[in-house]
Short mmCIF file of C-alpha atoms in Angstrom, two decimals:
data_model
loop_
_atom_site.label_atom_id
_atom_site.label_comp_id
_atom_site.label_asym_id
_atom_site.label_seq_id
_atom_site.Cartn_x
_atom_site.Cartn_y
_atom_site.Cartn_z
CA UNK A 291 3.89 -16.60 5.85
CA UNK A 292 3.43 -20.59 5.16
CA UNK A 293 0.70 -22.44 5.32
CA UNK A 294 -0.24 -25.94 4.94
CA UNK A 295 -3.73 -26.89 3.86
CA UNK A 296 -4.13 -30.64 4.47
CA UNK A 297 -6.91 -32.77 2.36
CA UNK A 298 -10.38 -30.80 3.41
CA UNK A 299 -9.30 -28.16 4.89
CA UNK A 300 -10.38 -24.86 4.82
CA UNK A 301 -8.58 -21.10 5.38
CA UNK A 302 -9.71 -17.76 5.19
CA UNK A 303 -6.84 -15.15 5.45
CA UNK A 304 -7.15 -11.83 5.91
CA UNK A 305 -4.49 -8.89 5.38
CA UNK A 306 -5.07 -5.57 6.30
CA UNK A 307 -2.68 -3.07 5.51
CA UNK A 308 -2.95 0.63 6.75
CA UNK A 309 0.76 1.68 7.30
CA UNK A 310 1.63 5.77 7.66
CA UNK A 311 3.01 7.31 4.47
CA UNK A 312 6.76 6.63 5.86
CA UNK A 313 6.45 2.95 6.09
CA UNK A 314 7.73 0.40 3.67
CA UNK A 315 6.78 -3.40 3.83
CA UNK A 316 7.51 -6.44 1.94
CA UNK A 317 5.53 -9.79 2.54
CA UNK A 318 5.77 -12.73 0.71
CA UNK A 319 3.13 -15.89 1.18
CA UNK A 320 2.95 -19.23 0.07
CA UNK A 321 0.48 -21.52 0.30
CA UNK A 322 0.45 -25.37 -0.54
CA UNK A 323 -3.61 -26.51 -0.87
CA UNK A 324 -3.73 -30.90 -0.73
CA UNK A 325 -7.33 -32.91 -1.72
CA UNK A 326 -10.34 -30.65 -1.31
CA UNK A 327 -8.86 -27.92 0.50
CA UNK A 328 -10.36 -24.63 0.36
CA UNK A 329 -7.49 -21.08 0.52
CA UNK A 330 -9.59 -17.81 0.57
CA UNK A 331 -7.09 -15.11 1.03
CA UNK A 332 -7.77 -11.06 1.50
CA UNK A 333 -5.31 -8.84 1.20
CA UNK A 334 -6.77 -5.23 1.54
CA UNK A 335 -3.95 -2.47 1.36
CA UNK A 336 -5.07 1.31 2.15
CA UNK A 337 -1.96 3.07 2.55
CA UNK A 338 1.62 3.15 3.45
CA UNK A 339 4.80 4.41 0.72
CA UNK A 340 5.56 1.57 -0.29
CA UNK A 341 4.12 -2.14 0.07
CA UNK A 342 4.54 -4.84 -1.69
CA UNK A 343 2.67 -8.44 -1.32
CA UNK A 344 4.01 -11.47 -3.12
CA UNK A 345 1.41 -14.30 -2.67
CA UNK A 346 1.64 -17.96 -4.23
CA UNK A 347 -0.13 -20.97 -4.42
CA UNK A 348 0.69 -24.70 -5.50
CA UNK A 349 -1.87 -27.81 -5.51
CA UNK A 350 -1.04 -31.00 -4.35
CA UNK A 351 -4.01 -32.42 -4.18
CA UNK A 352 -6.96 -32.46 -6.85
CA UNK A 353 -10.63 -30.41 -6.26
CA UNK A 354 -8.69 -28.16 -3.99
CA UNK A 355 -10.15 -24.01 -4.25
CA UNK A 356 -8.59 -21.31 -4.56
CA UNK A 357 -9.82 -17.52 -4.35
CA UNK A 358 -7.72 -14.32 -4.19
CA UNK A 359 -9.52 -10.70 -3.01
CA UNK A 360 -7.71 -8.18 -3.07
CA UNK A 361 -8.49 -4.23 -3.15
CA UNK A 362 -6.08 -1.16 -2.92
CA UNK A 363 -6.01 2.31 -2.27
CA UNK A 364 -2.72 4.49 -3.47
CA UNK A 365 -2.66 8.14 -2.76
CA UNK A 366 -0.17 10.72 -2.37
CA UNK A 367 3.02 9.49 -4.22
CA UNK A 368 2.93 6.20 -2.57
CA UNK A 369 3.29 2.12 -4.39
CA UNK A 370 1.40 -0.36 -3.93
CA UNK A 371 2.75 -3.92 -5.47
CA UNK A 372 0.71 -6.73 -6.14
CA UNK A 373 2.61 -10.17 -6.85
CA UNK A 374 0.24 -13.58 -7.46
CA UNK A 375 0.75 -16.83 -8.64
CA UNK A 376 -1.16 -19.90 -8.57
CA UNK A 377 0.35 -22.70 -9.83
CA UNK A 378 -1.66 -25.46 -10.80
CA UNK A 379 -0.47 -28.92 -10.90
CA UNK A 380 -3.06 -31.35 -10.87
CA UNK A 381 -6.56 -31.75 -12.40
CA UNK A 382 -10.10 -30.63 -11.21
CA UNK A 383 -8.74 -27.35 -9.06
CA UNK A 384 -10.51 -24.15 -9.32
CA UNK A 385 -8.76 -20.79 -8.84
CA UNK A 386 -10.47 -17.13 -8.71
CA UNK A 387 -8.99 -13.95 -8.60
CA UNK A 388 -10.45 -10.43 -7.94
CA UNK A 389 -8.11 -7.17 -7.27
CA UNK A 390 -9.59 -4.08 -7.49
CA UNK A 391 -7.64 -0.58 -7.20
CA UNK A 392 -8.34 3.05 -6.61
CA UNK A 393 -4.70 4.92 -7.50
CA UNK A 394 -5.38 8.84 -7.06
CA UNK A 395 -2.67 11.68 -6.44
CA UNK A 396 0.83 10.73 -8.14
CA UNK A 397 0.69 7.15 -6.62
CA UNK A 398 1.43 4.29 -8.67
CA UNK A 399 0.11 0.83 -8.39
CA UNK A 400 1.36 -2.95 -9.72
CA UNK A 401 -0.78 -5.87 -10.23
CA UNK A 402 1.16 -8.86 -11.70
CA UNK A 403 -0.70 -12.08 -11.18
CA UNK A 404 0.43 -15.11 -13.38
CA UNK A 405 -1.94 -18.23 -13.56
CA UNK A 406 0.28 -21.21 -14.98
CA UNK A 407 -1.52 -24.94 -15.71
CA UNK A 408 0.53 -27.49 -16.25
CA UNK A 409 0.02 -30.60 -18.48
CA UNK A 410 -1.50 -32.97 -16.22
CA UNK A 411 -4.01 -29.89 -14.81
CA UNK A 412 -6.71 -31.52 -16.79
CA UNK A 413 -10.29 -29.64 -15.69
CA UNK A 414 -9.02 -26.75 -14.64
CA UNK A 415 -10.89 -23.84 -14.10
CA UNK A 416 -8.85 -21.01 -13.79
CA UNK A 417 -10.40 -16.79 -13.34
CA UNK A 418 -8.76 -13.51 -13.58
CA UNK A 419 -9.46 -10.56 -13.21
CA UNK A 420 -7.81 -6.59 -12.21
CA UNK A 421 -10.10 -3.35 -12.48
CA UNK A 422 -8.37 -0.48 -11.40
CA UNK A 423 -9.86 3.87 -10.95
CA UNK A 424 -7.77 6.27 -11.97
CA UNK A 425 -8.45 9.61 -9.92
CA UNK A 426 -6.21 11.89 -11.67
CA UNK A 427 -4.08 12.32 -14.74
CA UNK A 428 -0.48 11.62 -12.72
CA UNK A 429 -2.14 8.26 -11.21
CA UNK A 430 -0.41 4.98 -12.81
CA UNK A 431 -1.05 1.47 -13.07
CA UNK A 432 0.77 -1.35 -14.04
CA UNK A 433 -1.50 -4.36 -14.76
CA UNK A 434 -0.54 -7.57 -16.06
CA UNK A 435 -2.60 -10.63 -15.64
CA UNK A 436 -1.03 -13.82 -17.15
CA UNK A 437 -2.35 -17.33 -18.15
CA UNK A 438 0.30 -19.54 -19.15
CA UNK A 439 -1.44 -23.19 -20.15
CA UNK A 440 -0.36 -25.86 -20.99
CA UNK A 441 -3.14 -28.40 -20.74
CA UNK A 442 -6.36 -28.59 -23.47
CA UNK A 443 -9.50 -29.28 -21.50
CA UNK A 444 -9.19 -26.27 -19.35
CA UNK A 445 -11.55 -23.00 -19.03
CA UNK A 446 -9.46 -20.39 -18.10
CA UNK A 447 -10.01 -16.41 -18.21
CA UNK A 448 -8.47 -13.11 -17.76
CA UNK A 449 -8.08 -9.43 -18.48
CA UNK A 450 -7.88 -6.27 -16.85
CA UNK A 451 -9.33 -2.60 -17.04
CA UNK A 452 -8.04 0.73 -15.89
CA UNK A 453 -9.89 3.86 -16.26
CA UNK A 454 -11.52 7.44 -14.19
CA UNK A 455 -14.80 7.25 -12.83
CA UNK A 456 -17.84 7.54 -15.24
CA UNK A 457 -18.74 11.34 -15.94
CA UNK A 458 -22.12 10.48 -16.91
CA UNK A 459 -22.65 8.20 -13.68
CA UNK A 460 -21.52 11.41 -11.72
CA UNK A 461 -23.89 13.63 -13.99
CA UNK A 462 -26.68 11.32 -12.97
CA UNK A 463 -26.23 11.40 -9.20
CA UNK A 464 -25.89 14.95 -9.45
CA UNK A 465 -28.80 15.62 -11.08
CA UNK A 466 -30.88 13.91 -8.21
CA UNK A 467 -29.36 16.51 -5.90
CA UNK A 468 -26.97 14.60 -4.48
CA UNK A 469 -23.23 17.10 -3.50
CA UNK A 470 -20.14 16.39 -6.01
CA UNK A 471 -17.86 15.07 -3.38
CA UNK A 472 -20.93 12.22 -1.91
CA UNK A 473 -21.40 12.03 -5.55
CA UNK A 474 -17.99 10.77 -6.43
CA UNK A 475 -17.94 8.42 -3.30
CA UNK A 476 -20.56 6.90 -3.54
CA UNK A 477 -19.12 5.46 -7.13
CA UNK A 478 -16.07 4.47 -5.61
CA UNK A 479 -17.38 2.43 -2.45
CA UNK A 480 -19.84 0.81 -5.31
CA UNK A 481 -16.46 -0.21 -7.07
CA UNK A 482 -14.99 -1.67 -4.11
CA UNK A 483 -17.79 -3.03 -2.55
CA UNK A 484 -17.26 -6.45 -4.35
#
């Protein structure tokens, strides 16, 4: 997929991904954003052995937006692979990035998303982040968020966080009466919901 913001523009994309456990895709995206364009892409991927989503972004125009939302569900022994990269070539652009992941089963997961600024990206304001669930001891994730920056008046931001849902949060549900399994959901549709 290409696509072309010109100067004001403004896209929302959505990607929804629900493939049966024999399927395999590979997408790739790229994106060029011009003056005060706005790119607001989705990608939501909830099954399916193997996917993987490469998505990029370059600026060619300054104040342009950029936000990337992505969430993920891996079960079974499936893959889900998440490639980003926003590449930020000219002052005053914003970028934010949220992917969220639920890996379960003996599924693994990959969230690579690199954030580069360039000299001349002067203002930039840059936002990363990957927060991943763990629902049992043969899940894996592979996070790696990445700032490379080259410019000085910049505020940029990452990290990442894997872990298993919060006993105590469960305990505390539970003790209002409310079943294990509702329990337990009810946590992870919280942790999605953004």
């Amino acid at each position: 997929t290409e696509g072309f913001l010109e100067q004001g523009a403004m896209l929302d994309f959505y990607r929804v991904q629900i493939f049966p456990d024999t399927h395999i895709f590979i997408g790739e995206s790229y994106f060029s954003q011009a003056k005060s364009s706005v790119f607001n892409d989705v990608t939501l991927s909830l099954d399916g052995k193997f996917i993987r989503n490469n998505l990029q972004t370059k600026y060619t125009g300054e104040f342009a937006e950029t936000h990337y939302y992505g969430f993920y569900f891996s079960d079974k022994d499936n893959h889900i692979d998440n490639h980003t990269f926003v590449d930020h070539t000219l002052p005053n652009c914003n970028s934010n990035e949220v992917y969220k992941g639920i890996i379960g089963d003996n599924s693994t997961a990959v969230f690579n998303g690199k954030i580069l600024v360039r000299p001349d990206a002067q203002q930039t304001n840059a936002y990363q982040s990957n927060k991943n669930i763990l629902l049992s001891n043969t899940a894996t994730i592979n996070t790696k968020p990445e700032l490379e920056i080259y410019a000085d008046d910049v505020k940029c931001s990452h990290g990442a966080t894997s872990g298993s849902l919060d006993e105590e949060h469960l305990f505390y549900l539970r003790a209002r009466g409310i079943a294990p399994d509702k329990a337990r959901n009810l946590l992870l549709s919280a942790f999605g919901e953004e």
